[in-house]
Amino acid sequence: MTEDVVELYVTLGHPGDDTFNLRMSPGIVDEVLASLDEQGIAHGGIIEMSAGPELYIEAVRVLGGAGGLAALASVIKTVVKRNEGKHFLIERDGEKIEADGYSEDAVERILKNRAEEQAARDQEWKRVLGDQDQSGDT
C-alpha cells in the first residue's frame, strides 16, 4: 500500500459489546485516536493474529448510546478532510470500495448498515446462548 492510499474499514465488533472495530492504515492512527478522544468516544486497541496486511485495529464503543454513530461519522469526516487528495479504501457491506471523494451520506449509510448488522449478530448470539441454556449445555 502506498502512502497516498489510506485504508479505513468499519467492521463489526464482538456480539453484545456495543462496539465497531476500526481497521486503519498505520499512518492515520494518531489522528484517528485524537479525533475519537475529541468526540468523547470510548475506544481501545485490539490485537489480532493475521497473515494479511497489517492494519491497526481500534474498538470503538458507539452503539450503546445516543449520538454514537453521528460522532463516529464526524471522526471519519475529519480524517478524510485531513487526508484530502489521498485515495481512500473503505469497507461497506462486506466489500471494499475505493473513494477519491467524500460523501457524508455514504458514510452515514455505511454506519447505519453496520449498526443493523451488529444488532442482528447480537440477536443471533442471544438466541444461540438461550438455546444452550434451555438444553442444559454449559
C-alpha positions as MATLAB code, in Angstrom:
seq = 'MTEDVVELYVTLGHPGDDTFNLRMSPGIVDEVLASLDEQGIAHGGIIEMSAGPELYIEAVRVLGGAGGLAALASVIKTVVKRNEGKHFLIERDGEKIEADGYSEDAVERILKNRAEEQAARDQEWKRVLGDQDQSGDT';
ca = [
       0.000    0.000    0.000;
       1.426    3.399   -0.923;
       1.306    6.449    1.340;
      -1.248    8.161   -0.882;
      -3.744    5.339   -0.239;
      -5.489    5.274    3.136;
      -7.358    2.220    4.411;
     -10.200    2.731    6.898;
     -12.653   -0.091    7.485;
     -15.606   -0.123    9.871;
     -16.197   -3.752   10.816;
     -18.444   -5.467   13.329;
     -17.376   -5.786   16.950;
     -17.891   -8.696   19.312;
     -21.525   -9.663   19.999;
     -23.151   -7.663   22.778;
     -20.331   -5.192   23.483;
     -21.736   -2.166   21.593;
     -18.576   -1.714   19.538;
     -17.384   -1.486   15.989;
     -13.795   -2.170   15.003;
     -11.952    0.477   13.039;
      -9.199   -1.086   10.941;
      -6.844    1.517    9.556;
      -3.569    2.277    7.874;
      -0.815    2.839   10.443;
      -0.212    6.344    9.048;
      -3.582    7.671   10.253;
      -3.706    6.023   13.699;
      -2.659    9.078   15.722;
      -5.139   11.407   14.040;
      -7.990    8.874   14.337;
      -7.293    8.289   18.044;
      -7.094   12.044   18.696;
     -10.371   12.579   16.835;
     -12.047    9.767   18.802;
     -10.905   11.468   22.017;
     -12.203   14.844   20.795;
     -15.616   13.264   20.143;
     -15.633   11.541   23.552;
     -15.848    8.065   22.001;
     -14.589    5.275   24.265;
     -12.019    3.151   22.454;
      -9.191    0.672   22.918;
      -6.664   -1.146   20.783;
      -7.156   -4.748   19.682;
      -4.504   -7.304   18.791;
      -5.437   -9.767   16.063;
      -3.374  -12.578   14.632;
      -3.472  -12.424   10.856;
      -1.387  -13.330    7.860;
      -2.909  -10.459    5.886;
      -1.859   -6.828    5.599;
      -1.009   -5.179    8.874;
      -3.697   -2.715    9.852;
      -4.122   -1.095   13.228;
      -7.388   -2.111   14.935;
      -9.244    0.018   17.467;
     -12.527   -0.979   19.111;
     -14.891    1.989   19.366;
     -17.934    1.965   21.639;
     -20.595    3.774   19.610;
     -23.709    1.602   19.621;
     -24.938    1.799   23.218;
     -25.835    5.456   23.480;
     -27.451    8.275   21.582;
     -25.250   10.113   19.123;
     -22.565    7.449   18.860;
     -22.921    6.865   15.130;
     -23.021   10.608   14.425;
     -19.844   11.083   16.491;
     -18.091    8.293   14.564;
     -19.253    9.810   11.264;
     -17.682   13.087   12.417;
     -14.397   11.293   13.144;
     -14.376    9.768    9.671;
     -15.210   13.153    8.116;
     -12.314   14.762    9.997;
      -9.833   12.088    8.944;
     -10.901   12.246    5.295;
     -10.619   16.050    5.226;
      -7.152   15.943    6.816;
      -6.075   13.471    4.135;
      -7.645   15.283    1.207;
      -6.118   14.278   -2.087;
      -5.388   10.751   -0.944;
      -7.229    7.721   -2.218;
      -9.413    6.019    0.405;
     -10.363    2.354    0.642;
     -13.491    1.897    2.739;
     -15.381   -1.283    3.543;
     -19.139   -1.366    3.026;
     -21.466   -4.347    3.295;
     -18.558   -6.767    3.422;
     -16.918   -5.400    0.280;
     -14.073   -2.955   -0.102;
     -14.849    0.185   -2.075;
     -12.462    2.829   -3.312;
     -13.221    6.510   -2.972;
     -11.466    9.630   -4.161;
     -14.278   11.869   -2.980;
     -16.212   12.002    0.258;
     -19.918   11.742    0.867;
     -21.331   12.266    4.356;
     -24.486   10.449    3.261;
     -22.447    7.419    2.156;
     -20.566    7.280    5.473;
     -23.792    7.599    7.477;
     -25.367    4.854    5.347;
     -22.352    2.582    5.915;
     -22.520    3.138    9.680;
     -26.291    2.602    9.790;
     -25.919   -0.670    7.852;
     -23.144   -1.777   10.195;
     -25.336   -0.993   13.226;
     -28.149   -3.109   11.768;
     -25.727   -5.967   11.056;
     -24.353   -5.757   14.605;
     -27.887   -5.823   16.065;
     -28.680   -8.942   14.013;
     -25.422  -10.564   15.154;
     -26.214   -9.712   18.788;
     -29.725  -11.154   18.453;
     -28.392  -14.386   16.930;
     -25.796  -14.627   19.693;
     -28.522  -14.274   22.351;
     -30.646  -16.887   20.566;
     -27.780  -19.383   20.449;
     -26.879  -18.795   24.079;
     -30.546  -19.075   25.063;
     -30.830  -22.396   23.216;
     -27.794  -23.672   25.097;
     -29.281  -22.627   28.459;
     -32.542  -24.440   27.710;
     -30.818  -27.620   26.540;
     -28.777  -27.863   29.733;
     -25.448  -27.278   27.954;
     -22.892  -25.086   29.683;
];
